[in-house]
Amino acid sequence: MYKGIFVTATDTETGKTYVSCKIAEALEKSGINTGVFKPVSTGDRNDAKALIKAAKIDENAETVTPVFFKNPMSPYGASLFERRVSDRIFDLKKIDGAFKYFLNKYKFTVVEGVGGILVPLKQNFFVSDLIKKFNLPVIVVARFGLGTLNHTLLTVEKLKRDNQKILGVILSGKKNKNDISVKSNASIIKKITKLPILELGYNEKVDLEKNRWIIK
Ligand SMILES: Nc1ncnc2c1ncn2[C@@H]1O[C@H](COP(=O)(O)OP(=O)(O)OP(=O)(O)O)[C@@H](O)[C@H]1O
Ligand SMILES: C[C@H](N)[C@H](N)CCCCCC(=O)O
Ligand SMILES: [Mg+2]
């Protein structure tokens, strides 16, 4: 079993928190002490609260999300608006300390990124750099419908160029019955990337028995 996974996505609002929560829930139910970590959030710390609830652990939102910006946008963009607010800085030391805390305390830690893989956290430091730093295997969350092929293949391409271990792709959310591409997108992604693919329909749970690739 890995020490943890990094959950990124093809875009914001794609399902990283939903998928991370379902993975944490499944691990907790199987008796595995699971940490959850969302290093940076913007707008609110609701992702951290949802992750804590799913993992059923006694942690507060500030520990799970040590770096926070008020403006609901990229962390770098928000930092430009909030540079006069003392604790609103992207503090990599703080994130590193928190990361080590979770990996030492829990058997397995689910880490959620922010938006997609090239969201800037600082002017020249992106979510992809955080992935490199943590060096955890990566799960890519994507949408089911039209447009997801390009977004998913771009994200996979970037991770491959960074020599990151990609565990697989999870398509998550509602399937639009009027979108014909939904019928073939998953199989096309699988054929092209040769990665495991999980289709996680609306309100479905993650079955770790059937998808062991997610955790080992
Ligand atoms: N399989 C699913 N079943 C039900 N709801 C889903 C599913 N996947 C995503 N959602 C819903 O889609 C919305 C966006 O998902 P989520 O908040 O997980 O995105 P995110 O990638 O974490 O966004 P952010 O970049 O802001 O962190 C939420 O309301 C979430 O509950
Ligand atoms: C506020 C939102 N829920 C996310 N947490 C932040 C997403 C940043 C996306 C930046 C971008 O790709 O343009
Ligand atoms: Mg989220």
Coordinates of C-alpha atoms and ligand atoms in Angstrom, one line a residue:
M1 CA 0.0 0.0 0.0
Y2 CA 1.2 3.5 -0.8
K3 CA 1.8 6.0 1.9
G4 CA -0.8 8.1 0.2
I5 CA -2.1 9.5 -3.1
F6 CA -2.3 13.0 -4.7
V7 CA -5.7 13.7 -6.3
T8 CA -5.5 16.2 -9.1
A9 CA -8.0 17.0 -11.8
T10 CA -8.4 18.4 -15.3
D11 CA -10.1 21.5 -13.8
T12 CA -11.7 23.1 -10.8
E13 CA -15.1 21.7 -9.8
T14 CA -14.3 18.4 -11.4
G15 CA -14.8 16.1 -8.4
K16 CA -11.4 16.0 -6.5
T17 CA -13.1 16.5 -3.1
Y18 CA -15.9 14.1 -4.0
V19 CA -13.5 11.4 -5.1
S20 CA -11.1 12.0 -2.2
C21 CA -13.9 11.7 0.3
K22 CA -15.1 8.5 -1.2
I23 CA -11.6 7.0 -1.1
A24 CA -11.2 8.2 2.5
E25 CA -14.6 6.7 3.5
A26 CA -13.8 3.4 1.9
L27 CA -10.4 3.2 3.6
E28 CA -11.8 4.2 7.0
K29 CA -14.5 1.5 6.6
S30 CA -11.9 -1.1 5.9
G31 CA -10.2 -0.1 9.2
I32 CA -7.3 1.9 7.7
N33 CA -6.3 5.1 9.7
T34 CA -6.5 7.6 6.9
G35 CA -5.3 11.1 6.8
V36 CA -6.6 13.9 4.6
F37 CA -4.7 16.9 3.5
K38 CA -5.7 19.8 1.3
P39 CA -2.5 22.0 1.4
V40 CA -4.0 25.1 -0.1
S41 CA -7.6 26.4 -0.4
T42 CA -9.1 29.5 -1.7
G43 CA -12.6 31.0 -0.9
D44 CA -13.3 28.7 2.1
R45 CA -12.0 25.6 3.9
N46 CA -15.1 23.5 3.1
D47 CA -13.0 20.9 1.3
A48 CA -11.0 20.3 4.4
K49 CA -14.2 20.0 6.5
A50 CA -15.7 17.5 4.0
L51 CA -12.5 15.5 3.9
I52 CA -12.2 15.4 7.8
K53 CA -15.8 14.2 8.0
A54 CA -15.3 11.5 5.4
A55 CA -12.1 10.1 7.0
K56 CA -13.7 10.4 10.5
I57 CA -10.5 11.8 12.0
D58 CA -10.0 14.3 14.8
E59 CA -8.3 17.1 12.9
N60 CA -9.2 20.8 12.4
A61 CA -9.6 22.5 9.1
E62 CA -6.6 24.8 9.7
T63 CA -4.3 21.7 10.1
V64 CA -5.8 20.0 7.0
T65 CA -5.5 23.2 5.0
P66 CA -2.6 25.3 6.4
V67 CA -2.5 27.8 3.6
F68 CA -5.7 29.8 2.8
F69 CA -6.7 32.7 0.7
K70 CA -10.1 34.5 0.9
N71 CA -10.6 35.2 -2.8
P72 CA -12.1 32.2 -4.6
M73 CA -9.5 32.0 -7.4
S74 CA -5.9 30.6 -8.0
P75 CA -3.8 30.9 -4.9
Y76 CA -1.3 33.0 -6.8
G77 CA -4.0 35.3 -8.1
A78 CA -5.5 35.6 -4.6
S79 CA -2.1 36.4 -3.1
L80 CA -1.9 39.4 -5.4
F81 CA -5.1 40.8 -3.9
E82 CA -4.3 39.8 -0.3
R83 CA -0.6 40.7 0.0
R84 CA -1.4 43.3 2.7
V85 CA -3.1 40.6 4.9
S86 CA -0.3 39.2 7.1
D87 CA -1.0 35.4 7.1
R88 CA -2.1 35.3 3.5
I89 CA 1.1 34.0 2.0
F90 CA 1.9 30.8 0.2
D91 CA 4.2 29.3 2.9
L92 CA 5.9 26.2 1.5
K93 CA 7.6 25.4 4.8
K94 CA 4.2 25.3 6.5
I95 CA 2.9 23.0 3.9
D96 CA 5.9 20.8 4.1
G97 CA 5.6 20.5 7.9
A98 CA 1.9 19.6 7.6
F99 CA 2.7 17.0 4.9
K100 CA 5.2 15.3 7.2
Y101 CA 2.7 15.5 10.1
F102 CA 0.1 13.5 8.1
L103 CA 2.5 11.0 6.6
N104 CA 3.9 10.2 10.1
K105 CA 0.6 10.1 11.8
Y106 CA -1.6 8.1 9.3
K107 CA -1.1 4.8 7.5
F108 CA -2.4 6.4 4.3
T109 CA -3.0 10.0 3.4
V110 CA -5.3 11.4 0.6
V111 CA -3.9 14.7 -0.6
E112 CA -6.2 17.0 -2.7
G113 CA -4.8 19.6 -5.0
V114 CA -6.4 22.9 -5.9
G115 CA -8.0 23.3 -9.3
G116 CA -6.1 21.6 -12.1
I117 CA -2.4 20.6 -12.4
L118 CA -1.1 23.9 -13.7
V119 CA -2.8 26.2 -11.2
P120 CA -0.2 28.7 -10.1
L121 CA 0.4 28.7 -6.3
K122 CA 3.1 31.3 -6.7
Q123 CA 4.4 33.0 -9.9
N124 CA 6.7 30.1 -10.8
F125 CA 5.4 27.3 -8.6
F126 CA 2.4 25.2 -9.7
V127 CA 0.3 22.4 -8.4
S128 CA 2.6 20.2 -10.6
D129 CA 5.5 21.3 -8.5
L130 CA 3.7 20.3 -5.3
I131 CA 3.1 16.9 -6.8
K132 CA 6.9 16.6 -7.5
K133 CA 7.7 17.7 -4.0
F134 CA 5.4 15.2 -2.3
N135 CA 6.3 12.5 -4.7
L136 CA 3.1 10.6 -4.2
P137 CA 1.4 8.6 -7.0
V138 CA -1.3 10.6 -8.7
I139 CA -5.0 10.1 -9.6
V140 CA -6.5 12.4 -12.3
V141 CA -10.1 13.2 -11.8
A142 CA -12.0 14.3 -15.0
R143 CA -15.5 15.0 -16.3
F144 CA -17.5 12.5 -18.3
G145 CA -18.5 14.7 -21.2
L146 CA -17.4 16.5 -24.3
G147 CA -14.1 18.2 -23.8
T148 CA -12.7 15.8 -21.3
L149 CA -10.5 14.0 -23.8
N150 CA -8.3 17.1 -24.4
H151 CA -8.3 18.1 -20.8
T152 CA -7.4 14.6 -19.5
L153 CA -4.8 13.9 -22.2
L154 CA -3.1 17.2 -21.5
T155 CA -3.0 16.5 -17.8
V156 CA -1.6 13.0 -18.3
E157 CA 1.0 14.4 -20.8
K158 CA 2.2 16.9 -18.2
L159 CA 2.4 14.3 -15.5
K160 CA 4.4 11.9 -17.8
R161 CA 6.8 14.7 -18.7
D162 CA 7.3 15.3 -15.0
N163 CA 8.0 11.5 -14.6
Q164 CA 5.2 11.3 -12.0
K165 CA 3.6 7.9 -11.3
I166 CA 0.0 8.1 -12.5
L167 CA -2.3 5.5 -10.9
G168 CA -5.3 6.1 -13.2
V169 CA -8.1 8.4 -14.2
I170 CA -11.5 8.7 -12.4
L171 CA -14.4 10.2 -14.4
S172 CA -16.8 11.6 -11.9
G173 CA -20.2 13.3 -11.8
K174 CA -23.3 13.3 -13.8
K175 CA -23.4 11.7 -17.3
N176 CA -25.4 14.0 -19.7
K177 CA -27.6 11.6 -21.6
N178 CA -27.7 14.1 -24.5
D179 CA -23.9 14.0 -24.8
I180 CA -23.0 11.1 -27.2
S181 CA -19.3 11.4 -26.3
V182 CA -20.0 10.1 -22.8
K183 CA -20.5 6.6 -24.3
S184 CA -16.9 6.4 -25.5
N185 CA -14.8 8.9 -23.6
A186 CA -13.7 6.5 -20.9
S187 CA -12.7 3.7 -23.4
I188 CA -10.8 6.2 -25.6
I189 CA -8.9 7.6 -22.6
K190 CA -8.0 4.0 -21.6
K191 CA -6.9 3.0 -25.1
I192 CA -4.7 6.1 -25.5
T193 CA -3.2 6.4 -22.0
K194 CA -3.2 2.6 -21.2
L195 CA -4.2 3.7 -17.6
P196 CA -6.8 2.2 -15.3
I197 CA -10.1 4.1 -15.6
L198 CA -12.9 4.2 -13.1
E199 CA -16.3 5.7 -14.1
L200 CA -17.8 7.1 -10.8
G201 CA -21.4 8.0 -11.6
Y202 CA -23.6 10.4 -9.6
N203 CA -23.5 9.6 -5.8
E204 CA -21.6 6.4 -6.4
K205 CA -19.1 5.0 -3.9
V206 CA -15.5 4.0 -4.6
D207 CA -15.1 0.2 -4.4
L208 CA -11.4 -0.4 -3.4
E209 CA -11.7 -4.1 -3.8
K210 CA -12.5 -3.7 -7.5
N211 CA -10.1 -0.8 -7.9
R212 CA -7.0 -1.8 -5.9
W213 CA -4.9 0.3 -8.2
I214 CA -6.1 3.4 -6.3
I215 CA -4.2 2.4 -3.1
K216 CA -1.5 -0.1 -4.1
Ligands
LIG1 N1 -19.5 11.3 -8.7 C1 -20.2 12.3 -8.2 N2 -21.4 12.2 -7.7 C2 -22.1 13.2 -7.1 N3 -21.6 14.5 -7.1 C3 -20.4 14.7 -7.7 C4 -19.6 13.6 -8.2 N4 -18.4 14.2 -8.7 C5 -18.5 15.5 -8.4 N5 -19.6 15.8 -7.8 C6 -20.1 17.1 -7.4 O1 -19.6 18.1 -8.3 C7 -19.3 19.3 -7.6 C8 -17.8 19.6 -7.7 O2 -17.1 18.6 -7.1 P1 -15.9 18.9 -6.1 O3 -16.2 19.9 -5.2 O4 -15.4 17.5 -5.6 O5 -14.8 19.4 -7.2 P2 -13.3 19.8 -6.9 O6 -12.5 19.3 -8.0 O7 -12.9 19.3 -5.5 O8 -13.3 21.4 -6.9 P3 -12.2 22.4 -6.3 O9 -11.2 22.6 -7.5 O10 -13.0 23.7 -6.0 O11 -11.6 21.8 -5.1 C9 -19.7 19.1 -6.1 O12 -21.0 19.5 -5.8 C10 -19.6 17.5 -6.0 O13 -20.4 17.0 -5.0
LIG2 C1 -12.2 28.6 -5.8 C2 -12.2 27.2 -6.4 N1 -13.2 26.4 -5.7 C3 -10.9 26.5 -6.4 N2 -10.6 26.1 -5.1 C4 -9.8 27.3 -7.0 C5 -9.6 27.0 -8.4 C6 -8.6 27.8 -9.1 C7 -8.6 27.7 -10.6 C8 -7.7 28.6 -11.3 C9 -7.8 28.5 -12.8 O1 -7.6 27.3 -13.3 O2 -8.2 29.4 -13.5
MG3 MG -12.2 20.4 -3.9

